[in-house]
């Protein structure tokens, strides 16, 4: 399969600080990639670089198709900002329409379908700031879907979410890949990483990339996380105090 995203020799710096280096990557169309590593390891930096929001000091990034859709982690919304869930999801259409482009029937249908896929149609007229954290994250993911890009990037999309929101977003990741799109998701959860087609393990540099079973080995995890994981039978579970989850 052709690669939707190809990265060669990527290095990202903020001033004199090297944030991420030595990244070589091919992500095929119709596949999912999990980027995993400890806090401050460069996971979000990679997505920012792909989106053109972080400076590329060396190397190259090439992607096929339209501008990547980039879904950030849900944050608090200023109550004074008058924007409904419907309008927030509709913003995803402006990537192709342009700020002055007029909405048509196709745009409205895409927004409606994006709301439906995240089960938030009933929330469409609500103000975005009124939603719970999980509902708001689902709205942001729906916004990313509405962009209809060949490449969907999500920065820790299920961290700290309720079971319903988590399940819906993980389903979307699988469905997008099955539909022929490429999905990149950052995570600190080994189980979430294992369900993706490929895994990139980073800690300021690329440690390993490939199939989950080849990357999420004890040697690689010790390299990235030190001793912050525990063994339960044949499974390794991350025991990161900043990102503790029960399994």
PDB file of C-alpha atoms in Angstrom:
ATOM      1  CA  UNK A   1       0.000   0.000   0.000  1.00  0.00           C
ATOM      2  CA  UNK A   2       1.143   3.534  -0.701  1.00  0.00           C
ATOM      3  CA  UNK A   3       2.310   5.578   2.267  1.00  0.00           C
ATOM      4  CA  UNK A   4       0.025   8.430   3.253  1.00  0.00           C
ATOM      5  CA  UNK A   5       2.833   9.768   5.449  1.00  0.00           C
ATOM      6  CA  UNK A   6       6.575   9.461   4.961  1.00  0.00           C
ATOM      7  CA  UNK A   7       9.136  10.901   7.406  1.00  0.00           C
ATOM      8  CA  UNK A   8      12.882  10.784   6.946  1.00  0.00           C
ATOM      9  CA  UNK A   9      15.562  11.889   9.409  1.00  0.00           C
ATOM     10  CA  UNK A  10      13.218  14.207  11.305  1.00  0.00           C
ATOM     11  CA  UNK A  11      14.632  16.478  13.995  1.00  0.00           C
ATOM     12  CA  UNK A  12      12.609  19.126  15.829  1.00  0.00           C
ATOM     13  CA  UNK A  13      14.220  21.830  17.973  1.00  0.00           C
ATOM     14  CA  UNK A  14      12.859  24.632  20.090  1.00  0.00           C
ATOM     15  CA  UNK A  15      15.765  27.033  20.225  1.00  0.00           C
ATOM     16  CA  UNK A  16      18.742  25.059  21.525  1.00  0.00           C
ATOM     17  CA  UNK A  17      16.522  22.293  22.900  1.00  0.00           C
ATOM     18  CA  UNK A  18      16.277  19.122  20.862  1.00  0.00           C
ATOM     19  CA  UNK A  19      12.675  17.956  21.284  1.00  0.00           C
ATOM     20  CA  UNK A  20      12.729  14.960  18.956  1.00  0.00           C
ATOM     21  CA  UNK A  21      15.243  13.392  16.597  1.00  0.00           C
ATOM     22  CA  UNK A  22      16.041  10.358  14.424  1.00  0.00           C
ATOM     23  CA  UNK A  23      12.493   9.679  13.246  1.00  0.00           C
ATOM     24  CA  UNK A  24      12.063   7.606  10.072  1.00  0.00           C
ATOM     25  CA  UNK A  25       8.550   6.457   9.378  1.00  0.00           C
ATOM     26  CA  UNK A  26       6.206   5.176   6.672  1.00  0.00           C
ATOM     27  CA  UNK A  27       2.507   5.028   7.505  1.00  0.00           C
ATOM     28  CA  UNK A  28       0.415   3.320   4.816  1.00  0.00           C
ATOM     29  CA  UNK A  29      -3.066   4.333   3.778  1.00  0.00           C
ATOM     30  CA  UNK A  30      -5.728   2.384   5.638  1.00  0.00           C
ATOM     31  CA  UNK A  31      -3.656   1.876   8.776  1.00  0.00           C
ATOM     32  CA  UNK A  32      -3.288   3.198  12.312  1.00  0.00           C
ATOM     33  CA  UNK A  33      -0.143   4.237  14.156  1.00  0.00           C
ATOM     34  CA  UNK A  34       0.203   4.657  17.918  1.00  0.00           C
ATOM     35  CA  UNK A  35       2.939   6.989  19.160  1.00  0.00           C
ATOM     36  CA  UNK A  36       3.856   6.099  22.726  1.00  0.00           C
ATOM     37  CA  UNK A  37       6.436   7.341  25.209  1.00  0.00           C
ATOM     38  CA  UNK A  38       6.799   8.989  28.633  1.00  0.00           C
ATOM     39  CA  UNK A  39       5.776  12.555  29.424  1.00  0.00           C
ATOM     40  CA  UNK A  40       7.837  15.051  27.461  1.00  0.00           C
ATOM     41  CA  UNK A  41       9.150  12.381  25.100  1.00  0.00           C
ATOM     42  CA  UNK A  42       8.156  14.161  21.894  1.00  0.00           C
ATOM     43  CA  UNK A  43       4.799  12.522  21.103  1.00  0.00           C
ATOM     44  CA  UNK A  44       2.894  15.781  20.684  1.00  0.00           C
ATOM     45  CA  UNK A  45       5.943  17.375  19.072  1.00  0.00           C
ATOM     46  CA  UNK A  46       5.741  14.814  16.273  1.00  0.00           C
ATOM     47  CA  UNK A  47       2.093  15.623  15.556  1.00  0.00           C
ATOM     48  CA  UNK A  48       2.814  19.335  15.679  1.00  0.00           C
ATOM     49  CA  UNK A  49       5.645  18.896  13.185  1.00  0.00           C
ATOM     50  CA  UNK A  50       3.428  16.942  10.792  1.00  0.00           C
ATOM     51  CA  UNK A  51       0.757  19.646  11.106  1.00  0.00           C
ATOM     52  CA  UNK A  52       3.320  22.365  10.389  1.00  0.00           C
ATOM     53  CA  UNK A  53       3.070  23.835  13.889  1.00  0.00           C
ATOM     54  CA  UNK A  54       6.570  22.909  15.089  1.00  0.00           C
ATOM     55  CA  UNK A  55       9.893  23.842  13.468  1.00  0.00           C
ATOM     56  CA  UNK A  56      11.600  21.102  11.474  1.00  0.00           C
ATOM     57  CA  UNK A  57      15.331  21.482  12.062  1.00  0.00           C
ATOM     58  CA  UNK A  58      16.338  18.582   9.829  1.00  0.00           C
ATOM     59  CA  UNK A  59      14.803  15.871   7.705  1.00  0.00           C
ATOM     60  CA  UNK A  60      11.573  15.826   5.748  1.00  0.00           C
ATOM     61  CA  UNK A  61       7.856  15.189   6.162  1.00  0.00           C
ATOM     62  CA  UNK A  62       5.686  14.312   3.175  1.00  0.00           C
ATOM     63  CA  UNK A  63       2.003  13.447   3.286  1.00  0.00           C
ATOM     64  CA  UNK A  64      -0.427  12.607   0.537  1.00  0.00           C
ATOM     65  CA  UNK A  65      -3.734  14.340   0.018  1.00  0.00           C
ATOM     66  CA  UNK A  66      -5.365  17.201   1.847  1.00  0.00           C
ATOM     67  CA  UNK A  67      -4.192  19.005   4.972  1.00  0.00           C
ATOM     68  CA  UNK A  68      -4.051  16.605   7.966  1.00  0.00           C
ATOM     69  CA  UNK A  69      -6.877  16.827  10.494  1.00  0.00           C
ATOM     70  CA  UNK A  70      -5.393  17.439  13.949  1.00  0.00           C
ATOM     71  CA  UNK A  71      -7.483  16.803  17.067  1.00  0.00           C
ATOM     72  CA  UNK A  72      -5.993  18.211  20.261  1.00  0.00           C
ATOM     73  CA  UNK A  73      -6.774  17.051  23.775  1.00  0.00           C
ATOM     74  CA  UNK A  74      -9.986  18.491  25.149  1.00  0.00           C
ATOM     75  CA  UNK A  75      -9.509  21.610  27.264  1.00  0.00           C
ATOM     76  CA  UNK A  76     -11.760  23.979  29.144  1.00  0.00           C
ATOM     77  CA  UNK A  77     -13.762  26.344  26.949  1.00  0.00           C
ATOM     78  CA  UNK A  78     -14.278  29.984  27.868  1.00  0.00           C
ATOM     79  CA  UNK A  79     -17.995  30.306  28.824  1.00  0.00           C
ATOM     80  CA  UNK A  80     -18.039  33.696  27.100  1.00  0.00           C
ATOM     81  CA  UNK A  81     -17.308  32.017  23.751  1.00  0.00           C
ATOM     82  CA  UNK A  82     -20.706  31.575  22.067  1.00  0.00           C
ATOM     83  CA  UNK A  83     -20.228  28.454  19.960  1.00  0.00           C
ATOM     84  CA  UNK A  84     -22.557  25.491  19.715  1.00  0.00           C
ATOM     85  CA  UNK A  85     -21.480  21.890  19.260  1.00  0.00           C
ATOM     86  CA  UNK A  86     -22.892  21.996  15.725  1.00  0.00           C
ATOM     87  CA  UNK A  87     -20.834  25.073  14.893  1.00  0.00           C
ATOM     88  CA  UNK A  88     -17.681  23.609  16.468  1.00  0.00           C
ATOM     89  CA  UNK A  89     -17.950  20.464  14.361  1.00  0.00           C
ATOM     90  CA  UNK A  90     -18.756  22.578  11.308  1.00  0.00           C
ATOM     91  CA  UNK A  91     -15.422  24.357  11.660  1.00  0.00           C
ATOM     92  CA  UNK A  92     -13.828  21.200  10.299  1.00  0.00           C
ATOM     93  CA  UNK A  93     -15.332  21.956   6.897  1.00  0.00           C
ATOM     94  CA  UNK A  94     -13.462  25.262   6.583  1.00  0.00           C
ATOM     95  CA  UNK A  95     -10.192  23.423   5.951  1.00  0.00           C
ATOM     96  CA  UNK A  96     -11.498  22.711   2.446  1.00  0.00           C
ATOM     97  CA  UNK A  97     -14.068  25.514   2.089  1.00  0.00           C
ATOM     98  CA  UNK A  98     -11.891  28.366   3.309  1.00  0.00           C
ATOM     99  CA  UNK A  99     -13.026  30.925   5.868  1.00  0.00           C
ATOM    100  CA  UNK A 100     -15.249  32.699   3.347  1.00  0.00           C
ATOM    101  CA  UNK A 101     -16.649  29.546   1.775  1.00  0.00           C
ATOM    102  CA  UNK A 102     -20.394  28.966   1.990  1.00  0.00           C
ATOM    103  CA  UNK A 103     -21.841  25.826   3.489  1.00  0.00           C
ATOM    104  CA  UNK A 104     -23.779  23.590   1.130  1.00  0.00           C
ATOM    105  CA  UNK A 105     -25.935  20.520   1.553  1.00  0.00           C
ATOM    106  CA  UNK A 106     -22.883  18.285   1.322  1.00  0.00           C
ATOM    107  CA  UNK A 107     -21.177  20.151   4.171  1.00  0.00           C
ATOM    108  CA  UNK A 108     -24.259  19.909   6.367  1.00  0.00           C
ATOM    109  CA  UNK A 109     -24.585  16.192   5.652  1.00  0.00           C
ATOM    110  CA  UNK A 110     -20.924  15.613   6.582  1.00  0.00           C
ATOM    111  CA  UNK A 111     -21.345  17.511   9.858  1.00  0.00           C
ATOM    112  CA  UNK A 112     -24.503  15.550  10.701  1.00  0.00           C
ATOM    113  CA  UNK A 113     -22.778  12.243   9.990  1.00  0.00           C
ATOM    114  CA  UNK A 114     -19.758  13.254  12.113  1.00  0.00           C
ATOM    115  CA  UNK A 115     -22.051  14.103  15.025  1.00  0.00           C
ATOM    116  CA  UNK A 116     -23.849  10.775  14.606  1.00  0.00           C
ATOM    117  CA  UNK A 117     -20.643   8.753  14.637  1.00  0.00           C
ATOM    118  CA  UNK A 118     -19.689  10.216  18.019  1.00  0.00           C
ATOM    119  CA  UNK A 119     -23.284   9.918  19.303  1.00  0.00           C
ATOM    120  CA  UNK A 120     -23.648  13.653  19.986  1.00  0.00           C
ATOM    121  CA  UNK A 121     -26.421  14.590  17.545  1.00  0.00           C
ATOM    122  CA  UNK A 122     -28.658  15.426  20.507  1.00  0.00           C
ATOM    123  CA  UNK A 123     -26.008  17.832  21.787  1.00  0.00           C
ATOM    124  CA  UNK A 124     -25.748  19.804  18.526  1.00  0.00           C
ATOM    125  CA  UNK A 125     -27.587  22.945  19.800  1.00  0.00           C
ATOM    126  CA  UNK A 126     -25.776  22.981  23.156  1.00  0.00           C
ATOM    127  CA  UNK A 127     -22.995  25.437  23.927  1.00  0.00           C
ATOM    128  CA  UNK A 128     -19.597  23.752  23.745  1.00  0.00           C
ATOM    129  CA  UNK A 129     -18.600  24.951  27.219  1.00  0.00           C
ATOM    130  CA  UNK A 130     -21.654  23.233  28.737  1.00  0.00           C
ATOM    131  CA  UNK A 131     -20.446  19.750  27.834  1.00  0.00           C
ATOM    132  CA  UNK A 132     -18.643  17.292  30.051  1.00  0.00           C
ATOM    133  CA  UNK A 133     -15.003  16.553  29.277  1.00  0.00           C
ATOM    134  CA  UNK A 134     -15.864  13.338  27.463  1.00  0.00           C
ATOM    135  CA  UNK A 135     -18.629  14.950  25.409  1.00  0.00           C
ATOM    136  CA  UNK A 136     -16.359  17.852  24.490  1.00  0.00           C
ATOM    137  CA  UNK A 137     -13.621  15.481  23.346  1.00  0.00           C
ATOM    138  CA  UNK A 138     -16.149  13.642  21.199  1.00  0.00           C
ATOM    139  CA  UNK A 139     -17.132  16.976  19.637  1.00  0.00           C
ATOM    140  CA  UNK A 140     -13.488  17.710  18.807  1.00  0.00           C
ATOM    141  CA  UNK A 141     -13.052  14.279  17.235  1.00  0.00           C
ATOM    142  CA  UNK A 142     -16.246  14.865  15.234  1.00  0.00           C
ATOM    143  CA  UNK A 143     -14.709  18.145  14.054  1.00  0.00           C
ATOM    144  CA  UNK A 144     -11.665  16.196  12.870  1.00  0.00           C
ATOM    145  CA  UNK A 145     -13.872  13.709  11.017  1.00  0.00           C
ATOM    146  CA  UNK A 146     -15.782  16.551   9.348  1.00  0.00           C
ATOM    147  CA  UNK A 147     -12.545  17.714   7.743  1.00  0.00           C
ATOM    148  CA  UNK A 148     -12.474  14.429   5.783  1.00  0.00           C
ATOM    149  CA  UNK A 149      -8.707  14.361   5.488  1.00  0.00           C
ATOM    150  CA  UNK A 150      -6.697  11.355   4.365  1.00  0.00           C
ATOM    151  CA  UNK A 151      -4.681  11.739   7.583  1.00  0.00           C
ATOM    152  CA  UNK A 152      -6.342  12.058  11.003  1.00  0.00           C
ATOM    153  CA  UNK A 153      -4.108  12.828  13.998  1.00  0.00           C
ATOM    154  CA  UNK A 154      -5.343  12.650  17.589  1.00  0.00           C
ATOM    155  CA  UNK A 155      -3.305  13.760  20.608  1.00  0.00           C
ATOM    156  CA  UNK A 156      -4.119  11.454  23.561  1.00  0.00           C
ATOM    157  CA  UNK A 157      -7.807  11.423  22.590  1.00  0.00           C
ATOM    158  CA  UNK A 158      -9.058   9.040  25.294  1.00  0.00           C
ATOM    159  CA  UNK A 159      -6.952  10.059  28.302  1.00  0.00           C
ATOM    160  CA  UNK A 160      -9.149  10.345  31.402  1.00  0.00           C
ATOM    161  CA  UNK A 161     -12.425   9.881  29.531  1.00  0.00           C
ATOM    162  CA  UNK A 162     -15.552   8.017  30.586  1.00  0.00           C
ATOM    163  CA  UNK A 163     -16.093   4.499  29.242  1.00  0.00           C
ATOM    164  CA  UNK A 164     -18.684   5.564  26.647  1.00  0.00           C
ATOM    165  CA  UNK A 165     -16.585   8.358  25.164  1.00  0.00           C
ATOM    166  CA  UNK A 166     -13.475   6.203  25.195  1.00  0.00           C
ATOM    167  CA  UNK A 167     -15.223   3.361  23.366  1.00  0.00           C
ATOM    168  CA  UNK A 168     -16.747   5.625  20.713  1.00  0.00           C
ATOM    169  CA  UNK A 169     -13.424   7.309  19.937  1.00  0.00           C
ATOM    170  CA  UNK A 170     -11.509   4.020  19.759  1.00  0.00           C
ATOM    171  CA  UNK A 171     -14.202   2.694  17.396  1.00  0.00           C
ATOM    172  CA  UNK A 172     -13.748   5.754  15.174  1.00  0.00           C
ATOM    173  CA  UNK A 173      -9.994   5.127  14.997  1.00  0.00           C
ATOM    174  CA  UNK A 174     -10.578   1.577  13.784  1.00  0.00           C
ATOM    175  CA  UNK A 175     -13.352   2.592  11.392  1.00  0.00           C
ATOM    176  CA  UNK A 176     -11.275   5.351   9.798  1.00  0.00           C
ATOM    177  CA  UNK A 177      -8.408   2.963   9.092  1.00  0.00           C
ATOM    178  CA  UNK A 178     -10.834   0.378   7.720  1.00  0.00           C
ATOM    179  CA  UNK A 179     -12.232   3.046   5.386  1.00  0.00           C
ATOM    180  CA  UNK A 180      -8.777   3.571   3.868  1.00  0.00           C
ATOM    181  CA  UNK A 181      -7.695   6.611   5.867  1.00  0.00           C
ATOM    182  CA  UNK A 182      -4.558   6.912   7.980  1.00  0.00           C
ATOM    183  CA  UNK A 183      -4.825   7.547  11.710  1.00  0.00           C
ATOM    184  CA  UNK A 184      -2.059   8.566  14.105  1.00  0.00           C
ATOM    185  CA  UNK A 185      -2.823   8.615  17.819  1.00  0.00           C
ATOM    186  CA  UNK A 186      -0.554   9.486  20.729  1.00  0.00           C
ATOM    187  CA  UNK A 187      -1.061   7.489  23.890  1.00  0.00           C
ATOM    188  CA  UNK A 188       0.595   6.366  27.103  1.00  0.00           C
ATOM    189  CA  UNK A 189      -1.608   3.256  27.314  1.00  0.00           C
ATOM    190  CA  UNK A 190       0.043   0.030  26.165  1.00  0.00           C
ATOM    191  CA  UNK A 191      -3.294  -1.655  25.473  1.00  0.00           C
ATOM    192  CA  UNK A 192      -4.415   1.212  23.234  1.00  0.00           C
ATOM    193  CA  UNK A 193      -1.096   1.040  21.395  1.00  0.00           C
ATOM    194  CA  UNK A 194      -1.431  -2.709  20.861  1.00  0.00           C
ATOM    195  CA  UNK A 195      -4.678  -2.364  18.886  1.00  0.00           C
ATOM    196  CA  UNK A 196      -2.998  -0.168  16.260  1.00  0.00           C
ATOM    197  CA  UNK A 197      -1.320  -1.567  13.161  1.00  0.00           C
ATOM    198  CA  UNK A 198       2.021   0.064  13.972  1.00  0.00           C
ATOM    199  CA  UNK A 199       3.664   1.572  17.038  1.00  0.00           C
ATOM    200  CA  UNK A 200       6.350   4.242  17.280  1.00  0.00           C
ATOM    201  CA  UNK A 201       8.098   4.335  20.659  1.00  0.00           C
ATOM    202  CA  UNK A 202       9.867   7.609  21.423  1.00  0.00           C
ATOM    203  CA  UNK A 203      11.840   9.269  24.187  1.00  0.00           C
ATOM    204  CA  UNK A 204      13.273  12.416  22.589  1.00  0.00           C
ATOM    205  CA  UNK A 205      14.323  10.108  19.769  1.00  0.00           C
ATOM    206  CA  UNK A 206      12.808   7.158  17.960  1.00  0.00           C
ATOM    207  CA  UNK A 207      13.521   3.980  19.910  1.00  0.00           C
ATOM    208  CA  UNK A 208      11.616   1.499  17.761  1.00  0.00           C
ATOM    209  CA  UNK A 209       8.924   1.442  15.079  1.00  0.00           C
ATOM    210  CA  UNK A 210       6.963  -1.448  13.651  1.00  0.00           C
ATOM    211  CA  UNK A 211       4.338  -3.988  14.620  1.00  0.00           C
ATOM    212  CA  UNK A 212       3.123  -3.742  18.248  1.00  0.00           C
ATOM    213  CA  UNK A 213       4.641  -7.102  19.256  1.00  0.00           C
ATOM    214  CA  UNK A 214       8.013  -6.040  17.861  1.00  0.00           C
ATOM    215  CA  UNK A 215       8.038  -2.601  19.490  1.00  0.00           C
ATOM    216  CA  UNK A 216       6.384  -3.120  22.870  1.00  0.00           C
ATOM    217  CA  UNK A 217       9.040  -5.473  24.187  1.00  0.00           C
ATOM    218  CA  UNK A 218      10.494  -5.377  27.666  1.00  0.00           C
ATOM    219  CA  UNK A 219      13.879  -4.151  26.418  1.00  0.00           C
ATOM    220  CA  UNK A 220      12.337  -1.285  24.453  1.00  0.00           C
ATOM    221  CA  UNK A 221      10.017  -0.281  27.298  1.00  0.00           C
ATOM    222  CA  UNK A 222      12.875  -0.267  29.805  1.00  0.00           C
ATOM    223  CA  UNK A 223      14.768   2.008  27.425  1.00  0.00           C
ATOM    224  CA  UNK A 224      11.832   4.440  27.205  1.00  0.00           C
ATOM    225  CA  UNK A 225      10.204   4.246  30.630  1.00  0.00           C
ATOM    226  CA  UNK A 226      12.883   2.888  32.928  1.00  0.00           C
ATOM    227  CA  UNK A 227      11.252   0.729  35.611  1.00  0.00           C
ATOM    228  CA  UNK A 228       7.813   2.349  35.387  1.00  0.00           C
ATOM    229  CA  UNK A 229       5.927  -0.771  34.394  1.00  0.00           C
ATOM    230  CA  UNK A 230       4.900  -3.999  36.045  1.00  0.00           C
ATOM    231  CA  UNK A 231       4.534  -7.536  34.745  1.00  0.00           C
ATOM    232  CA  UNK A 232       1.201  -9.324  35.148  1.00  0.00           C
ATOM    233  CA  UNK A 233       1.572 -12.826  33.777  1.00  0.00           C
ATOM    234  CA  UNK A 234       2.879 -12.406  30.241  1.00  0.00           C
ATOM    235  CA  UNK A 235       1.727  -8.783  30.007  1.00  0.00           C
ATOM    236  CA  UNK A 236       3.562  -5.569  30.696  1.00  0.00           C
ATOM    237  CA  UNK A 237       1.475  -2.736  32.159  1.00  0.00           C
ATOM    238  CA  UNK A 238       2.709   0.815  32.407  1.00  0.00           C
ATOM    239  CA  UNK A 239       2.839   2.072  35.977  1.00  0.00           C
ATOM    240  CA  UNK A 240       3.306   5.785  35.285  1.00  0.00           C
ATOM    241  CA  UNK A 241       2.184   7.904  38.271  1.00  0.00           C
ATOM    242  CA  UNK A 242       1.278  10.780  35.933  1.00  0.00           C
ATOM    243  CA  UNK A 243      -0.889   8.561  33.735  1.00  0.00           C
ATOM    244  CA  UNK A 244      -2.293   5.833  35.962  1.00  0.00           C
ATOM    245  CA  UNK A 245      -5.028   3.659  34.490  1.00  0.00           C
ATOM    246  CA  UNK A 246      -6.594   0.499  35.778  1.00  0.00           C
ATOM    247  CA  UNK A 247      -6.679  -2.494  33.444  1.00  0.00           C
TER     248      UNK A 247
END
